[in-house]
């Protein structure tokens, strides 16, 4: 995605925002490397995520694929306690660095940064043996998507692109086409595990 990628193993931040530029999730991550599908970042157990009003530490290893199109990010978990294997955030303008014309404290502190706009819709693959969540592959948060179309005034061309992409991703995840198969993400999860990083990012 950029000509000056961090060295694999470098701590970094993934910062989401919403369409109106309000702050959304901030994830402590580590850069893992790139392949034909895009850039991969990881979150070891215990590394922190937060958004306004909510904070949590990662319960399991997870890796996230950032493809060059900038319209989604796919997170894959290993041994998630509630059976969540794949979680794809539909997105807009995902890229390295802060948004143009803005300042970012993490970037100013020297941490590599990926930013993007969270676009509500999510494609999920989950196998919940406790029955508290739907199992299988499905699209989540359609109610939020509909609400935010009105609240934020999403452009029609953006809506059309993401609706089409959501349908394509749902099929790809269900059929486990590369890179949505288990083997692709598992290789990156193995790399993350081999780093044996401590529980919290040390900036």
PDB file of C-alpha atoms in Angstrom:
ATOM      1  CA  UNK A   1       0.000   0.000   0.000  1.00  0.00           C
ATOM      2  CA  UNK A   2       2.977   2.312   0.414  1.00  0.00           C
ATOM      3  CA  UNK A   3       6.591   2.342  -0.727  1.00  0.00           C
ATOM      4  CA  UNK A   4       7.927   2.798   2.828  1.00  0.00           C
ATOM      5  CA  UNK A   5       6.372   0.066   4.911  1.00  0.00           C
ATOM      6  CA  UNK A   6       7.502  -0.554   8.499  1.00  0.00           C
ATOM      7  CA  UNK A   7       9.869  -3.381   9.331  1.00  0.00           C
ATOM      8  CA  UNK A   8       7.891  -6.518  10.270  1.00  0.00           C
ATOM      9  CA  UNK A   9       7.505  -6.603  14.043  1.00  0.00           C
ATOM     10  CA  UNK A  10       7.109  -2.817  14.356  1.00  0.00           C
ATOM     11  CA  UNK A  11       4.359  -1.657  16.765  1.00  0.00           C
ATOM     12  CA  UNK A  12       1.749   0.521  15.055  1.00  0.00           C
ATOM     13  CA  UNK A  13      -1.791   1.861  15.355  1.00  0.00           C
ATOM     14  CA  UNK A  14      -4.921   1.270  13.308  1.00  0.00           C
ATOM     15  CA  UNK A  15      -7.306   4.199  13.774  1.00  0.00           C
ATOM     16  CA  UNK A  16     -10.885   4.144  12.486  1.00  0.00           C
ATOM     17  CA  UNK A  17     -13.176   7.128  12.173  1.00  0.00           C
ATOM     18  CA  UNK A  18     -16.742   7.601  10.975  1.00  0.00           C
ATOM     19  CA  UNK A  19     -17.910   9.480   7.882  1.00  0.00           C
ATOM     20  CA  UNK A  20     -18.261  12.741   9.863  1.00  0.00           C
ATOM     21  CA  UNK A  21     -14.620  12.383  11.065  1.00  0.00           C
ATOM     22  CA  UNK A  22     -15.666  11.446  14.599  1.00  0.00           C
ATOM     23  CA  UNK A  23     -13.278   9.092  16.402  1.00  0.00           C
ATOM     24  CA  UNK A  24     -14.044   5.376  16.228  1.00  0.00           C
ATOM     25  CA  UNK A  25     -11.944   2.306  17.147  1.00  0.00           C
ATOM     26  CA  UNK A  26      -8.218   2.631  17.843  1.00  0.00           C
ATOM     27  CA  UNK A  27      -6.298  -0.660  17.836  1.00  0.00           C
ATOM     28  CA  UNK A  28      -2.769  -1.313  19.074  1.00  0.00           C
ATOM     29  CA  UNK A  29      -1.189  -3.567  16.429  1.00  0.00           C
ATOM     30  CA  UNK A  30       2.085  -4.816  15.047  1.00  0.00           C
ATOM     31  CA  UNK A  31       3.054  -4.822  11.378  1.00  0.00           C
ATOM     32  CA  UNK A  32       3.576  -8.365  10.082  1.00  0.00           C
ATOM     33  CA  UNK A  33       4.333  -7.993   6.375  1.00  0.00           C
ATOM     34  CA  UNK A  34       2.710  -8.079   2.944  1.00  0.00           C
ATOM     35  CA  UNK A  35       1.679 -10.630   0.355  1.00  0.00           C
ATOM     36  CA  UNK A  36      -0.228 -10.620  -2.932  1.00  0.00           C
ATOM     37  CA  UNK A  37      -3.430  -9.711  -1.070  1.00  0.00           C
ATOM     38  CA  UNK A  38      -2.168  -6.635   0.763  1.00  0.00           C
ATOM     39  CA  UNK A  39      -0.637  -5.665   4.095  1.00  0.00           C
ATOM     40  CA  UNK A  40      -1.123  -7.728   7.266  1.00  0.00           C
ATOM     41  CA  UNK A  41      -1.124  -6.409  10.814  1.00  0.00           C
ATOM     42  CA  UNK A  42      -1.607  -8.376  14.009  1.00  0.00           C
ATOM     43  CA  UNK A  43      -2.881  -7.929  17.524  1.00  0.00           C
ATOM     44  CA  UNK A  44      -1.380 -10.162  20.217  1.00  0.00           C
ATOM     45  CA  UNK A  45      -3.383 -11.276  23.242  1.00  0.00           C
ATOM     46  CA  UNK A  46      -3.757  -8.421  25.710  1.00  0.00           C
ATOM     47  CA  UNK A  47      -3.114  -5.582  23.275  1.00  0.00           C
ATOM     48  CA  UNK A  48      -5.566  -2.734  23.632  1.00  0.00           C
ATOM     49  CA  UNK A  49      -8.503  -1.445  21.591  1.00  0.00           C
ATOM     50  CA  UNK A  50     -10.695   1.524  22.462  1.00  0.00           C
ATOM     51  CA  UNK A  51     -13.382   3.793  21.109  1.00  0.00           C
ATOM     52  CA  UNK A  52     -15.297   6.537  22.957  1.00  0.00           C
ATOM     53  CA  UNK A  53     -16.985   4.842  25.904  1.00  0.00           C
ATOM     54  CA  UNK A  54     -15.579   1.328  25.293  1.00  0.00           C
ATOM     55  CA  UNK A  55     -12.187  -0.246  26.019  1.00  0.00           C
ATOM     56  CA  UNK A  56     -11.006  -3.848  25.743  1.00  0.00           C
ATOM     57  CA  UNK A  57      -7.919  -6.016  25.469  1.00  0.00           C
ATOM     58  CA  UNK A  58      -7.598  -8.657  22.769  1.00  0.00           C
ATOM     59  CA  UNK A  59      -8.847 -12.024  24.052  1.00  0.00           C
ATOM     60  CA  UNK A  60      -7.083 -14.007  21.343  1.00  0.00           C
ATOM     61  CA  UNK A  61      -4.536 -13.622  18.584  1.00  0.00           C
ATOM     62  CA  UNK A  62      -5.907 -11.844  15.536  1.00  0.00           C
ATOM     63  CA  UNK A  63      -4.558 -10.625  12.213  1.00  0.00           C
ATOM     64  CA  UNK A  64      -6.026  -8.063   9.837  1.00  0.00           C
ATOM     65  CA  UNK A  65      -5.625  -7.880   6.071  1.00  0.00           C
ATOM     66  CA  UNK A  66      -5.559  -4.365   4.606  1.00  0.00           C
ATOM     67  CA  UNK A  67      -6.041  -4.771   0.834  1.00  0.00           C
ATOM     68  CA  UNK A  68      -4.875  -2.032  -1.536  1.00  0.00           C
ATOM     69  CA  UNK A  69      -8.417  -1.097  -2.656  1.00  0.00           C
ATOM     70  CA  UNK A  70      -9.022   0.636   0.709  1.00  0.00           C
ATOM     71  CA  UNK A  71     -12.651  -0.480   0.962  1.00  0.00           C
ATOM     72  CA  UNK A  72     -12.478  -3.148   3.659  1.00  0.00           C
ATOM     73  CA  UNK A  73     -10.301  -4.658   6.362  1.00  0.00           C
ATOM     74  CA  UNK A  74     -10.569  -8.365   7.237  1.00  0.00           C
ATOM     75  CA  UNK A  75      -9.770  -9.551  10.751  1.00  0.00           C
ATOM     76  CA  UNK A  76      -9.280 -13.267  11.442  1.00  0.00           C
ATOM     77  CA  UNK A  77      -9.172 -14.610  15.002  1.00  0.00           C
ATOM     78  CA  UNK A  78      -7.522 -17.714  16.420  1.00  0.00           C
ATOM     79  CA  UNK A  79      -9.455 -19.548  19.186  1.00  0.00           C
ATOM     80  CA  UNK A  80     -11.926 -16.745  19.792  1.00  0.00           C
ATOM     81  CA  UNK A  81     -13.941 -17.509  22.974  1.00  0.00           C
ATOM     82  CA  UNK A  82     -17.253 -16.842  21.206  1.00  0.00           C
ATOM     83  CA  UNK A  83     -16.479 -18.538  17.938  1.00  0.00           C
ATOM     84  CA  UNK A  84     -15.803 -15.412  15.874  1.00  0.00           C
ATOM     85  CA  UNK A  85     -13.430 -16.415  13.095  1.00  0.00           C
ATOM     86  CA  UNK A  86     -13.773 -13.742  10.362  1.00  0.00           C
ATOM     87  CA  UNK A  87     -14.910 -10.140  10.758  1.00  0.00           C
ATOM     88  CA  UNK A  88     -14.737  -7.847   7.739  1.00  0.00           C
ATOM     89  CA  UNK A  89     -15.270  -4.133   8.252  1.00  0.00           C
ATOM     90  CA  UNK A  90     -16.591  -2.480   5.101  1.00  0.00           C
ATOM     91  CA  UNK A  91     -14.701   0.771   4.836  1.00  0.00           C
ATOM     92  CA  UNK A  92     -13.656   3.778   2.818  1.00  0.00           C
ATOM     93  CA  UNK A  93     -10.270   5.410   2.267  1.00  0.00           C
ATOM     94  CA  UNK A  94      -8.192   2.909   4.263  1.00  0.00           C
ATOM     95  CA  UNK A  95      -4.552   3.878   3.876  1.00  0.00           C
ATOM     96  CA  UNK A  96      -1.231   4.381   5.614  1.00  0.00           C
ATOM     97  CA  UNK A  97      -0.899   7.709   7.381  1.00  0.00           C
ATOM     98  CA  UNK A  98      -3.276  10.275   8.832  1.00  0.00           C
ATOM     99  CA  UNK A  99      -6.078  11.736   6.701  1.00  0.00           C
ATOM    100  CA  UNK A 100      -4.919  14.618   4.533  1.00  0.00           C
ATOM    101  CA  UNK A 101      -4.836  17.930   6.352  1.00  0.00           C
ATOM    102  CA  UNK A 102      -5.149  16.432   9.840  1.00  0.00           C
ATOM    103  CA  UNK A 103      -2.819  15.900  12.772  1.00  0.00           C
ATOM    104  CA  UNK A 104      -2.579  12.622  14.680  1.00  0.00           C
ATOM    105  CA  UNK A 105      -0.904  12.114  18.046  1.00  0.00           C
ATOM    106  CA  UNK A 106       0.192   8.563  17.222  1.00  0.00           C
ATOM    107  CA  UNK A 107       1.813   9.644  13.962  1.00  0.00           C
ATOM    108  CA  UNK A 108       3.456  12.584  15.742  1.00  0.00           C
ATOM    109  CA  UNK A 109       4.865  10.119  18.289  1.00  0.00           C
ATOM    110  CA  UNK A 110       6.469   8.166  15.468  1.00  0.00           C
ATOM    111  CA  UNK A 111       4.097   5.208  15.401  1.00  0.00           C
ATOM    112  CA  UNK A 112       3.214   3.886  11.936  1.00  0.00           C
ATOM    113  CA  UNK A 113      -0.474   4.506  11.326  1.00  0.00           C
ATOM    114  CA  UNK A 114      -3.256   3.066   9.202  1.00  0.00           C
ATOM    115  CA  UNK A 115      -6.466   5.084   9.086  1.00  0.00           C
ATOM    116  CA  UNK A 116      -9.836   4.521   7.476  1.00  0.00           C
ATOM    117  CA  UNK A 117     -13.548   5.280   7.609  1.00  0.00           C
ATOM    118  CA  UNK A 118     -15.722   2.548   9.125  1.00  0.00           C
ATOM    119  CA  UNK A 119     -18.786   2.105   6.908  1.00  0.00           C
ATOM    120  CA  UNK A 120     -21.016   0.121   9.284  1.00  0.00           C
ATOM    121  CA  UNK A 121     -21.564  -3.073   7.293  1.00  0.00           C
ATOM    122  CA  UNK A 122     -19.666  -6.177   8.419  1.00  0.00           C
ATOM    123  CA  UNK A 123     -19.283  -9.626   6.905  1.00  0.00           C
ATOM    124  CA  UNK A 124     -18.986 -12.242   9.646  1.00  0.00           C
ATOM    125  CA  UNK A 125     -18.109 -15.920   9.862  1.00  0.00           C
ATOM    126  CA  UNK A 126     -18.824 -17.309  13.307  1.00  0.00           C
ATOM    127  CA  UNK A 127     -19.275 -20.740  14.841  1.00  0.00           C
ATOM    128  CA  UNK A 128     -20.773 -20.162  18.268  1.00  0.00           C
ATOM    129  CA  UNK A 129     -21.274 -23.440  20.103  1.00  0.00           C
ATOM    130  CA  UNK A 130     -23.124 -21.674  22.930  1.00  0.00           C
ATOM    131  CA  UNK A 131     -25.889 -20.413  20.655  1.00  0.00           C
ATOM    132  CA  UNK A 132     -25.679 -16.811  21.845  1.00  0.00           C
ATOM    133  CA  UNK A 133     -24.819 -15.528  18.351  1.00  0.00           C
ATOM    134  CA  UNK A 134     -25.786 -16.539  14.808  1.00  0.00           C
ATOM    135  CA  UNK A 135     -23.524 -19.195  13.308  1.00  0.00           C
ATOM    136  CA  UNK A 136     -22.255 -19.345   9.749  1.00  0.00           C
ATOM    137  CA  UNK A 137     -21.543 -16.483   7.338  1.00  0.00           C
ATOM    138  CA  UNK A 138     -23.763 -13.397   7.338  1.00  0.00           C
ATOM    139  CA  UNK A 139     -23.867  -9.615   6.926  1.00  0.00           C
ATOM    140  CA  UNK A 140     -24.180  -7.668  10.175  1.00  0.00           C
ATOM    141  CA  UNK A 141     -25.219  -4.110  11.117  1.00  0.00           C
ATOM    142  CA  UNK A 142     -27.536  -3.430   8.185  1.00  0.00           C
ATOM    143  CA  UNK A 143     -29.692  -1.351  10.540  1.00  0.00           C
ATOM    144  CA  UNK A 144     -26.729   0.906  11.325  1.00  0.00           C
ATOM    145  CA  UNK A 145     -25.904   1.136   7.619  1.00  0.00           C
ATOM    146  CA  UNK A 146     -29.429   2.317   6.797  1.00  0.00           C
ATOM    147  CA  UNK A 147     -29.474   4.770   9.696  1.00  0.00           C
ATOM    148  CA  UNK A 148     -26.110   6.296   8.834  1.00  0.00           C
ATOM    149  CA  UNK A 149     -26.994   6.731   5.176  1.00  0.00           C
ATOM    150  CA  UNK A 150     -29.506   9.286   6.384  1.00  0.00           C
ATOM    151  CA  UNK A 151     -27.472  10.693   9.284  1.00  0.00           C
ATOM    152  CA  UNK A 152     -24.209  11.200   7.392  1.00  0.00           C
ATOM    153  CA  UNK A 153     -25.527  11.564   3.851  1.00  0.00           C
ATOM    154  CA  UNK A 154     -23.407   8.883   2.216  1.00  0.00           C
ATOM    155  CA  UNK A 155     -22.984   9.604  -1.509  1.00  0.00           C
ATOM    156  CA  UNK A 156     -24.972   7.336  -3.820  1.00  0.00           C
ATOM    157  CA  UNK A 157     -21.862   6.088  -5.610  1.00  0.00           C
ATOM    158  CA  UNK A 158     -20.298   5.060  -2.286  1.00  0.00           C
ATOM    159  CA  UNK A 159     -23.468   3.218  -1.279  1.00  0.00           C
ATOM    160  CA  UNK A 160     -23.548   1.379  -4.602  1.00  0.00           C
ATOM    161  CA  UNK A 161     -19.882   0.362  -4.453  1.00  0.00           C
ATOM    162  CA  UNK A 162     -20.109  -0.936  -0.886  1.00  0.00           C
ATOM    163  CA  UNK A 163     -23.396  -2.789  -1.379  1.00  0.00           C
ATOM    164  CA  UNK A 164     -21.874  -4.644  -4.327  1.00  0.00           C
ATOM    165  CA  UNK A 165     -18.635  -5.323  -2.462  1.00  0.00           C
ATOM    166  CA  UNK A 166     -20.525  -6.592   0.595  1.00  0.00           C
ATOM    167  CA  UNK A 167     -22.342  -9.186  -1.523  1.00  0.00           C
ATOM    168  CA  UNK A 168     -19.062 -10.271  -3.127  1.00  0.00           C
ATOM    169  CA  UNK A 169     -17.317 -10.571   0.226  1.00  0.00           C
ATOM    170  CA  UNK A 170     -20.177 -12.539   1.777  1.00  0.00           C
ATOM    171  CA  UNK A 171     -19.919 -15.105  -1.014  1.00  0.00           C
ATOM    172  CA  UNK A 172     -16.116 -15.203  -0.851  1.00  0.00           C
ATOM    173  CA  UNK A 173     -16.116 -15.761   2.912  1.00  0.00           C
ATOM    174  CA  UNK A 174     -18.823 -18.425   2.710  1.00  0.00           C
ATOM    175  CA  UNK A 175     -16.972 -20.292  -0.059  1.00  0.00           C
ATOM    176  CA  UNK A 176     -13.569 -19.587   1.549  1.00  0.00           C
ATOM    177  CA  UNK A 177     -11.916 -18.304  -1.605  1.00  0.00           C
ATOM    178  CA  UNK A 178      -8.373 -17.004  -1.112  1.00  0.00           C
ATOM    179  CA  UNK A 179      -7.542 -14.948   0.915  1.00  0.00           C
ATOM    180  CA  UNK A 180     -10.719 -15.736   2.873  1.00  0.00           C
ATOM    181  CA  UNK A 181      -9.683 -19.343   3.439  1.00  0.00           C
ATOM    182  CA  UNK A 182      -8.287 -20.556   6.738  1.00  0.00           C
ATOM    183  CA  UNK A 183      -4.810 -21.370   5.435  1.00  0.00           C
ATOM    184  CA  UNK A 184      -3.939 -17.834   4.296  1.00  0.00           C
ATOM    185  CA  UNK A 185      -4.739 -16.183   7.626  1.00  0.00           C
ATOM    186  CA  UNK A 186      -3.331 -19.073   9.669  1.00  0.00           C
ATOM    187  CA  UNK A 187       0.113 -18.518   8.141  1.00  0.00           C
ATOM    188  CA  UNK A 188       0.033 -14.902   9.362  1.00  0.00           C
ATOM    189  CA  UNK A 189      -1.358 -15.925  12.748  1.00  0.00           C
ATOM    190  CA  UNK A 190       1.623 -18.288  13.069  1.00  0.00           C
ATOM    191  CA  UNK A 191       3.990 -15.389  12.339  1.00  0.00           C
ATOM    192  CA  UNK A 192       2.266 -13.261  14.967  1.00  0.00           C
ATOM    193  CA  UNK A 193       2.444 -16.039  17.543  1.00  0.00           C
ATOM    194  CA  UNK A 194       6.137 -16.589  16.836  1.00  0.00           C
ATOM    195  CA  UNK A 195       6.882 -12.952  17.768  1.00  0.00           C
ATOM    196  CA  UNK A 196       5.912 -13.814  21.372  1.00  0.00           C
ATOM    197  CA  UNK A 197       5.135 -10.190  22.175  1.00  0.00           C
ATOM    198  CA  UNK A 198       4.264  -8.931  25.686  1.00  0.00           C
ATOM    199  CA  UNK A 199       0.645  -8.075  26.511  1.00  0.00           C
ATOM    200  CA  UNK A 200       0.704  -4.310  25.833  1.00  0.00           C
ATOM    201  CA  UNK A 201       2.198  -2.046  23.239  1.00  0.00           C
ATOM    202  CA  UNK A 202       5.178  -0.028  24.449  1.00  0.00           C
ATOM    203  CA  UNK A 203       5.270   3.109  22.337  1.00  0.00           C
TER     204      UNK A 203
END
